[in-house]
Amino acid sequence: MSQTESHTFQAEIQQVLDIVIHSLYTDREVFVRELVSNAADACEKLRFLQAGGTSAILQPEAAIGIQIRADKDAGTLTIADTGVGMTRDELVKNLGTIAHSGTKAFLKAVADGQKKDAGLIGQFGVGFYSAFMVAKKVTVLTQSHQPGEPAWRWTSEGAGGYVIEPASDLPRGTQIVLELKDDTREFSEKERVEGIVRRYSNFVSFPIEIDGSRLNTVQALWARNKAEVTEDEYREFYKFIGHDSETPLYRLHFTTDGPLSIQSLLFVPAQNLETLGLTRVESEVNLHCRKVLIEPKAKGLFPEWLRFLKGAVDCEDIPLNVSRERMQDSTLMKRLNRALTSKFLKFLAEESGKDAEAYDKFYVQYQRCLKEGILADNEHRDALAKLLRFESSTVDAGKRTSLAEYVSRMPEDQKEIYYVIAGSREAALSSPYYEVFAARKFEVLFLNESADEFVLDRVREFDGKAIVAAERAELEVPTQDPVEGQLNDEQAGLLAGWLKSTLGDSVDNVTTSKRLATSPALAVERDHYLTGTMRRTLKAMNRDRQDAPDVKPDFEFNPRHPLVARLEQIRHQDPDLAAKAAAQMYDNARMAAGLLEDPRPMLQRLNELLAQVLTPKA
Ligand code: ADP
Ligand code: MG
């Protein structure tokens, strides 16, 4: 039986290939970085197995490293490593069938016209396919490190799929041979390739040779003195470990001596790929001990909500022989996590003070993560609360303010921090709940995501001031001049009694309002701990469950409002019409409060009222 087999690429991979082959013409040199990065990963995996000492390894004497060969005459470039290699199944799985979660996100980013450049490739973990930007044919020769596994040759010209066949006499590891296209032959020139590799080779922790001469002296940038690292070195390091050609939003390079001894270099990518949907970012912070890699993309080093960070952490206190599994839930890891998280949040607070505009860029990309942190993490909640920003009634539209700034602006007679949830600034400003704040000149935060209310509910207070939903604020408008026709206390009391009996069971207390200036009425739910928006959000998330009990709001009316004065008159002349009008007023108020669950009876009544209004007078 011949072992030569032809395969087609999985559909999504085929799509990625089509884009790579036909539409990426700029920055094509990133393919070198991607292939060297894969070679380094393979070496890293082998070194880890070797350190474990439990599995037998083929050709144990072969030194771990990466060799690059440029053949100008043949027009080929070969990137070889003595890492783990691949078995036949791994070849099929890794290079042809299983789409990484990033594949879909990559396709979406390109389809969204977000940007179409080679920089996207590594970012989404589809780095191997970048080879097809420059090669008309790619050959992968590979020998797994597992003794007894045969060697394989994988070839593809991109479009038509790939072929796998047996190979023989290969050294351990993988060789990627690229037959370059006519317009990319520059990559078969030693000087050209060397120039590219040199820029980041020092961050690869294995020797890299090009045509036999050693390129790099292994350097751990994070372990070097900050003052001696150049911007260029930082930039290239980030490109290499972050697979990202955009300048990061933030960089934090620091060392601590106690209680843990940490050296760390962290980056915040310019783009949060999660905002594109479809993908969940995974932390890309590598854990080292005295420059030796303990775990790439270490789990548990940071809380989930800081999963966007990229970089390196080096901690001298880690025992070198510990297994990754044991490490993940060790007390040391927890202490490391706590120390790193606090340090990073402190850094963000400092940066936000230094350059608010830069912080805003960060906030736009990562506010969801900070809010996730507030909901998930008691320990860092106070530090996170300082990092929140909201639109507000006293800052210009489109600008954001912090809770600390809010508190600093509070007039003496204001005791609490107030917010409203509103789809827009205009809606917030015209809401009946806002009237009392406008009258008292109290600032109100505008939340534009209903989830924000859960976040503030969790924060609870800031600087000793309770954070309160505007609709629940116990505030009164300052004394207003009497208006013509307004109800006096006695009339208002009678109307309240009548309203209570007319509206019946659906209402709790009916009172005159002390916080309305221009609206006729408002509804407010005081007893239930969920506000109107919270109820709506919960319902939307979980349509079938009826666990939010029925609400029975209070109804407040404005005795100075002409509509209310008319109602008081008409209820003596036309009780039927008055009852309908009262019910409608109440529904309007409940609607504004997000407390009206089923609008159908209201529409029915509206139609009846319309019919009445439109009936020709006899
Ligand atoms: P990523 O590196 O983000 O996983 P790539 O497209 O760059 O995505 O690589 C796909 C997979 O192919 C890798 O995860 C790895 O399993 C395998 N691979 C690629 N190059 C090598 C190599 N030189 N040695 C061993 N495995 C490799
Ligand atoms: Mg890769």
mmCIF file of N, CA, C and O in Angstrom, residues 72-124:
data_model
loop_
_atom_site.group_PDB
_atom_site.id
_atom_site.type_symbol
_atom_site.label_atom_id
_atom_site.label_comp_id
_atom_site.label_asym_id
_atom_site.label_seq_id
_atom_site.Cartn_x
_atom_site.Cartn_y
_atom_site.Cartn_z
ATOM 1 N N LYS A 72 20.510 31.130 -2.998
ATOM 2 C CA LYS A 72 20.154 32.115 -4.006
ATOM 3 C C LYS A 72 19.983 31.479 -5.383
ATOM 4 O O LYS A 72 19.056 31.832 -6.138
ATOM 5 N N ASP A 73 20.874 30.532 -5.681
ATOM 6 C CA ASP A 73 20.815 29.924 -7.025
ATOM 7 C C ASP A 73 19.545 29.109 -7.213
ATOM 8 O O ASP A 73 18.896 29.163 -8.262
ATOM 9 N N ALA A 74 19.202 28.352 -6.170
ATOM 10 C CA ALA A 74 17.999 27.533 -6.280
ATOM 11 C C ALA A 74 16.736 28.359 -6.022
ATOM 12 O O ALA A 74 15.624 27.909 -6.306
ATOM 13 N N GLY A 75 16.892 29.549 -5.445
ATOM 14 C CA GLY A 75 15.731 30.378 -5.116
ATOM 15 C C GLY A 75 14.921 29.786 -3.970
ATOM 16 O O GLY A 75 13.697 29.841 -3.962
ATOM 17 N N THR A 76 15.622 29.200 -2.993
ATOM 18 C CA THR A 76 14.898 28.607 -1.857
ATOM 19 C C THR A 76 15.392 29.168 -0.526
ATOM 20 O O THR A 76 16.513 29.662 -0.427
ATOM 21 N N LEU A 77 14.529 29.063 0.461
ATOM 22 C CA LEU A 77 14.889 29.406 1.835
ATOM 23 C C LEU A 77 14.404 28.254 2.719
ATOM 24 O O LEU A 77 13.266 27.802 2.583
ATOM 25 N N THR A 78 15.284 27.787 3.596
ATOM 26 C CA THR A 78 14.917 26.680 4.474
ATOM 27 C C THR A 78 15.056 27.106 5.927
ATOM 28 O O THR A 78 16.072 27.691 6.304
ATOM 29 N N ILE A 79 14.039 26.840 6.705
ATOM 30 C CA ILE A 79 14.118 27.115 8.142
ATOM 31 C C ILE A 79 13.963 25.781 8.862
ATOM 32 O O ILE A 79 12.922 25.122 8.756
ATOM 33 N N ALA A 80 15.034 25.365 9.522
ATOM 34 C CA ALA A 80 15.053 24.037 10.135
ATOM 35 C C ALA A 80 15.223 24.152 11.639
ATOM 36 O O ALA A 80 15.868 25.077 12.123
ATOM 37 N N ASP A 81 14.589 23.232 12.353
ATOM 38 C CA ASP A 81 14.812 23.224 13.800
ATOM 39 C C ASP A 81 14.993 21.800 14.275
ATOM 40 O O ASP A 81 14.607 20.852 13.592
ATOM 41 N N THR A 82 15.600 21.642 15.450
ATOM 42 C CA THR A 82 15.763 20.316 16.040
ATOM 43 C C THR A 82 14.825 20.182 17.235
ATOM 44 O O THR A 82 15.176 19.645 18.272
ATOM 45 N N GLY A 83 13.629 20.700 17.049
ATOM 46 C CA GLY A 83 12.623 20.652 18.111
ATOM 47 C C GLY A 83 11.832 19.359 18.136
ATOM 48 O O GLY A 83 12.351 18.303 17.760
ATOM 49 N N VAL A 84 10.568 19.438 18.522
ATOM 50 C CA VAL A 84 9.772 18.219 18.734
ATOM 51 C C VAL A 84 9.376 17.486 17.459
ATOM 52 O O VAL A 84 9.093 16.296 17.495
ATOM 53 N N GLY A 85 9.350 18.180 16.302
ATOM 54 C CA GLY A 85 8.892 17.525 15.076
ATOM 55 C C GLY A 85 7.421 17.180 15.153
ATOM 56 O O GLY A 85 6.730 17.527 16.120
ATOM 57 N N MET A 86 6.924 16.512 14.088
ATOM 58 C CA MET A 86 5.504 16.153 14.083
ATOM 59 C C MET A 86 5.313 14.717 13.585
ATOM 60 O O MET A 86 6.016 14.269 12.685
ATOM 61 N N THR A 87 4.351 14.035 14.156
ATOM 62 C CA THR A 87 3.953 12.733 13.645
ATOM 63 C C THR A 87 3.016 12.985 12.461
ATOM 64 O O THR A 87 2.648 14.126 12.198
ATOM 65 N N ARG A 88 2.611 11.901 11.807
ATOM 66 C CA ARG A 88 1.733 12.070 10.656
ATOM 67 C C ARG A 88 0.406 12.731 11.077
ATOM 68 O O ARG A 88 -0.074 13.664 10.435
ATOM 69 N N ASP A 89 -0.149 12.242 12.169
ATOM 70 C CA ASP A 89 -1.407 12.818 12.648
ATOM 71 C C ASP A 89 -1.267 14.294 12.997
ATOM 72 O O ASP A 89 -2.150 15.100 12.722
ATOM 73 N N GLU A 90 -0.139 14.606 13.625
ATOM 74 C CA GLU A 90 0.074 16.006 14.000
ATOM 75 C C GLU A 90 0.193 16.897 12.766
ATOM 76 O O GLU A 90 -0.307 18.022 12.740
ATOM 77 N N LEU A 91 0.854 16.368 11.732
ATOM 78 C CA LEU A 91 0.972 17.129 10.482
ATOM 79 C C LEU A 91 -0.402 17.484 9.933
ATOM 80 O O LEU A 91 -0.684 18.630 9.580
ATOM 81 N N VAL A 92 -1.251 16.452 9.846
ATOM 82 C CA VAL A 92 -2.585 16.650 9.286
ATOM 83 C C VAL A 92 -3.375 17.638 10.144
ATOM 84 O O VAL A 92 -4.008 18.566 9.648
ATOM 85 N N LYS A 93 -3.279 17.409 11.441
ATOM 86 C CA LYS A 93 -4.057 18.230 12.362
ATOM 87 C C LYS A 93 -3.551 19.674 12.392
ATOM 88 O O LYS A 93 -4.322 20.628 12.250
ATOM 89 N N ASN A 94 -2.238 19.854 12.545
ATOM 90 C CA ASN A 94 -1.704 21.201 12.759
ATOM 91 C C ASN A 94 -1.628 22.047 11.493
ATOM 92 O O ASN A 94 -1.753 23.250 11.533
ATOM 93 N N LEU A 95 -1.390 21.381 10.360
ATOM 94 C CA LEU A 95 -1.177 22.171 9.147
ATOM 95 C C LEU A 95 -2.302 22.036 8.123
ATOM 96 O O LEU A 95 -2.143 22.447 6.984
ATOM 97 N N GLY A 96 -3.419 21.442 8.489
ATOM 98 C CA GLY A 96 -4.407 21.297 7.429
ATOM 99 C C GLY A 96 -5.858 21.155 7.840
ATOM 100 O O GLY A 96 -6.748 21.579 7.125
ATOM 101 N N THR A 97 -6.122 20.581 8.995
ATOM 102 C CA THR A 97 -7.531 20.336 9.293
ATOM 103 C C THR A 97 -8.107 21.213 10.386
ATOM 104 O O THR A 97 -9.048 21.948 10.168
ATOM 105 N N ILE A 98 -7.516 21.118 11.540
ATOM 106 C CA ILE A 98 -8.136 21.816 12.664
ATOM 107 C C ILE A 98 -7.869 23.315 12.564
ATOM 108 O O ILE A 98 -6.739 23.747 12.639
ATOM 109 N N ALA A 99 -8.930 24.063 12.388
ATOM 110 C CA ALA A 99 -8.761 25.509 12.365
ATOM 111 C C ALA A 99 -8.628 26.006 13.797
ATOM 112 O O ALA A 99 -9.412 25.643 14.647
ATOM 113 N N HIS A 100 -7.618 26.802 14.044
ATOM 114 C CA HIS A 100 -7.495 27.406 15.370
ATOM 115 C C HIS A 100 -8.683 28.347 15.539
ATOM 116 O O HIS A 100 -9.264 28.799 14.567
ATOM 117 N N SER A 101 -8.990 28.675 16.760
ATOM 118 C CA SER A 101 -10.088 29.624 16.988
ATOM 119 C C SER A 101 -9.774 30.915 16.247
ATOM 120 O O SER A 101 -10.657 31.642 15.825
ATOM 121 N N GLY A 102 -8.484 31.198 16.081
ATOM 122 C CA GLY A 102 -8.075 32.443 15.429
ATOM 123 C C GLY A 102 -8.396 32.494 13.947
ATOM 124 O O GLY A 102 -8.517 33.573 13.375
ATOM 125 N N THR A 103 -8.558 31.332 13.314
ATOM 126 C CA THR A 103 -8.771 31.322 11.864
ATOM 127 C C THR A 103 -10.030 32.096 11.488
ATOM 128 O O THR A 103 -10.014 32.946 10.609
ATOM 129 N N LYS A 104 -11.100 31.791 12.211
ATOM 130 C CA LYS A 104 -12.368 32.475 11.949
ATOM 131 C C LYS A 104 -12.232 33.976 12.197
ATOM 132 O O LYS A 104 -12.690 34.790 11.409
ATOM 133 N N ALA A 105 -11.594 34.310 13.311
ATOM 134 C CA ALA A 105 -11.430 35.727 13.664
ATOM 135 C C ALA A 105 -10.589 36.440 12.610
ATOM 136 O O ALA A 105 -10.858 37.581 12.254
ATOM 137 N N PHE A 106 -9.579 35.757 12.106
ATOM 138 C CA PHE A 106 -8.745 36.332 11.054
ATOM 139 C C PHE A 106 -9.597 36.636 9.830
ATOM 140 O O PHE A 106 -9.562 37.734 9.277
ATOM 141 N N LEU A 107 -10.386 35.653 9.419
ATOM 142 C CA LEU A 107 -11.223 35.834 8.232
ATOM 143 C C LEU A 107 -12.204 36.982 8.434
ATOM 144 O O LEU A 107 -12.443 37.776 7.542
ATOM 145 N N LYS A 108 -12.734 37.069 9.649
ATOM 146 C CA LYS A 108 -13.692 38.134 9.916
ATOM 147 C C LYS A 108 -13.006 39.503 9.861
ATOM 148 O O LYS A 108 -13.515 40.442 9.261
ATOM 149 N N ALA A 109 -11.845 39.579 10.481
ATOM 150 C CA ALA A 109 -11.119 40.853 10.500
ATOM 151 C C ALA A 109 -10.834 41.318 9.073
ATOM 152 O O ALA A 109 -10.970 42.487 8.741
ATOM 153 N N VAL A 110 -10.453 40.371 8.218
ATOM 154 C CA VAL A 110 -10.166 40.729 6.833
ATOM 155 C C VAL A 110 -11.460 41.116 6.116
ATOM 156 O O VAL A 110 -11.519 42.119 5.405
ATOM 157 N N ALA A 111 -12.512 40.333 6.348
ATOM 158 C CA ALA A 111 -13.798 40.610 5.687
ATOM 159 C C ALA A 111 -14.354 41.966 6.119
ATOM 160 O O ALA A 111 -14.892 42.712 5.325
ATOM 161 N N ASP A 112 -14.184 42.283 7.401
ATOM 162 C CA ASP A 112 -14.656 43.569 7.907
ATOM 163 C C ASP A 112 -13.887 44.731 7.308
ATOM 164 O O ASP A 112 -14.162 45.886 7.619
ATOM 165 N N GLY A 113 -12.889 44.394 6.506
ATOM 166 C CA GLY A 113 -12.082 45.434 5.884
ATOM 167 C C GLY A 113 -11.316 46.202 6.937
ATOM 168 O O GLY A 113 -10.833 47.299 6.728
ATOM 169 N N GLN A 114 -11.237 45.576 8.109
ATOM 170 C CA GLN A 114 -10.549 46.189 9.230
ATOM 171 C C GLN A 114 -9.186 46.667 8.783
ATOM 172 O O GLN A 114 -8.817 47.812 8.917
ATOM 173 N N LYS A 115 -8.435 45.785 8.279
ATOM 174 C CA LYS A 115 -7.201 46.113 7.595
ATOM 175 C C LYS A 115 -6.731 44.836 6.943
ATOM 176 O O LYS A 115 -7.043 43.745 7.391
ATOM 177 N N LYS A 116 -6.022 44.991 5.887
ATOM 178 C CA LYS A 116 -5.600 43.814 5.162
ATOM 179 C C LYS A 116 -4.097 43.845 5.082
ATOM 180 O O LYS A 116 -3.532 44.366 4.138
ATOM 181 N N ASP A 117 -3.442 43.404 6.131
ATOM 182 C CA ASP A 117 -1.991 43.337 5.993
ATOM 183 C C ASP A 117 -1.461 42.102 6.682
ATOM 184 O O ASP A 117 -2.146 41.443 7.451
ATOM 185 N N ALA A 118 -0.230 41.840 6.355
ATOM 186 C CA ALA A 118 0.375 40.609 6.827
ATOM 187 C C ALA A 118 0.464 40.575 8.349
ATOM 188 O O ALA A 118 0.563 39.511 8.944
ATOM 189 N N GLY A 119 0.407 41.751 8.974
ATOM 190 C CA GLY A 119 0.510 41.813 10.423
ATOM 191 C C GLY A 119 -0.562 40.996 11.116
ATOM 192 O O GLY A 119 -0.368 40.487 12.210
ATOM 193 N N LEU A 120 -1.703 40.845 10.451
ATOM 194 C CA LEU A 120 -2.812 40.105 11.050
ATOM 195 C C LEU A 120 -2.499 38.626 11.238
ATOM 196 O O LEU A 120 -3.043 37.976 12.117
ATOM 197 N N ILE A 121 -1.630 38.134 10.380
ATOM 198 C CA ILE A 121 -1.425 36.696 10.326
ATOM 199 C C ILE A 121 -1.010 36.080 11.653
ATOM 200 O O ILE A 121 -1.653 35.171 12.167
ATOM 201 N N GLY A 122 0.072 36.611 12.214
ATOM 202 C CA GLY A 122 0.563 36.027 13.449
ATOM 203 C C GLY A 122 -0.374 36.297 14.603
ATOM 204 O O GLY A 122 -0.567 35.458 15.475
ATOM 205 N N GLN A 123 -0.994 37.486 14.565
ATOM 206 C CA GLN A 123 -1.892 37.885 15.634
ATOM 207 C C GLN A 123 -2.988 36.860 15.872
ATOM 208 O O GLN A 123 -3.405 36.619 16.983
ATOM 209 N N PHE A 124 -3.489 36.282 14.811
ATOM 210 C CA PHE A 124 -4.587 35.338 14.948
ATOM 211 C C PHE A 124 -4.115 33.885 14.962
ATOM 212 O O PHE A 124 -4.906 32.974 14.842
#
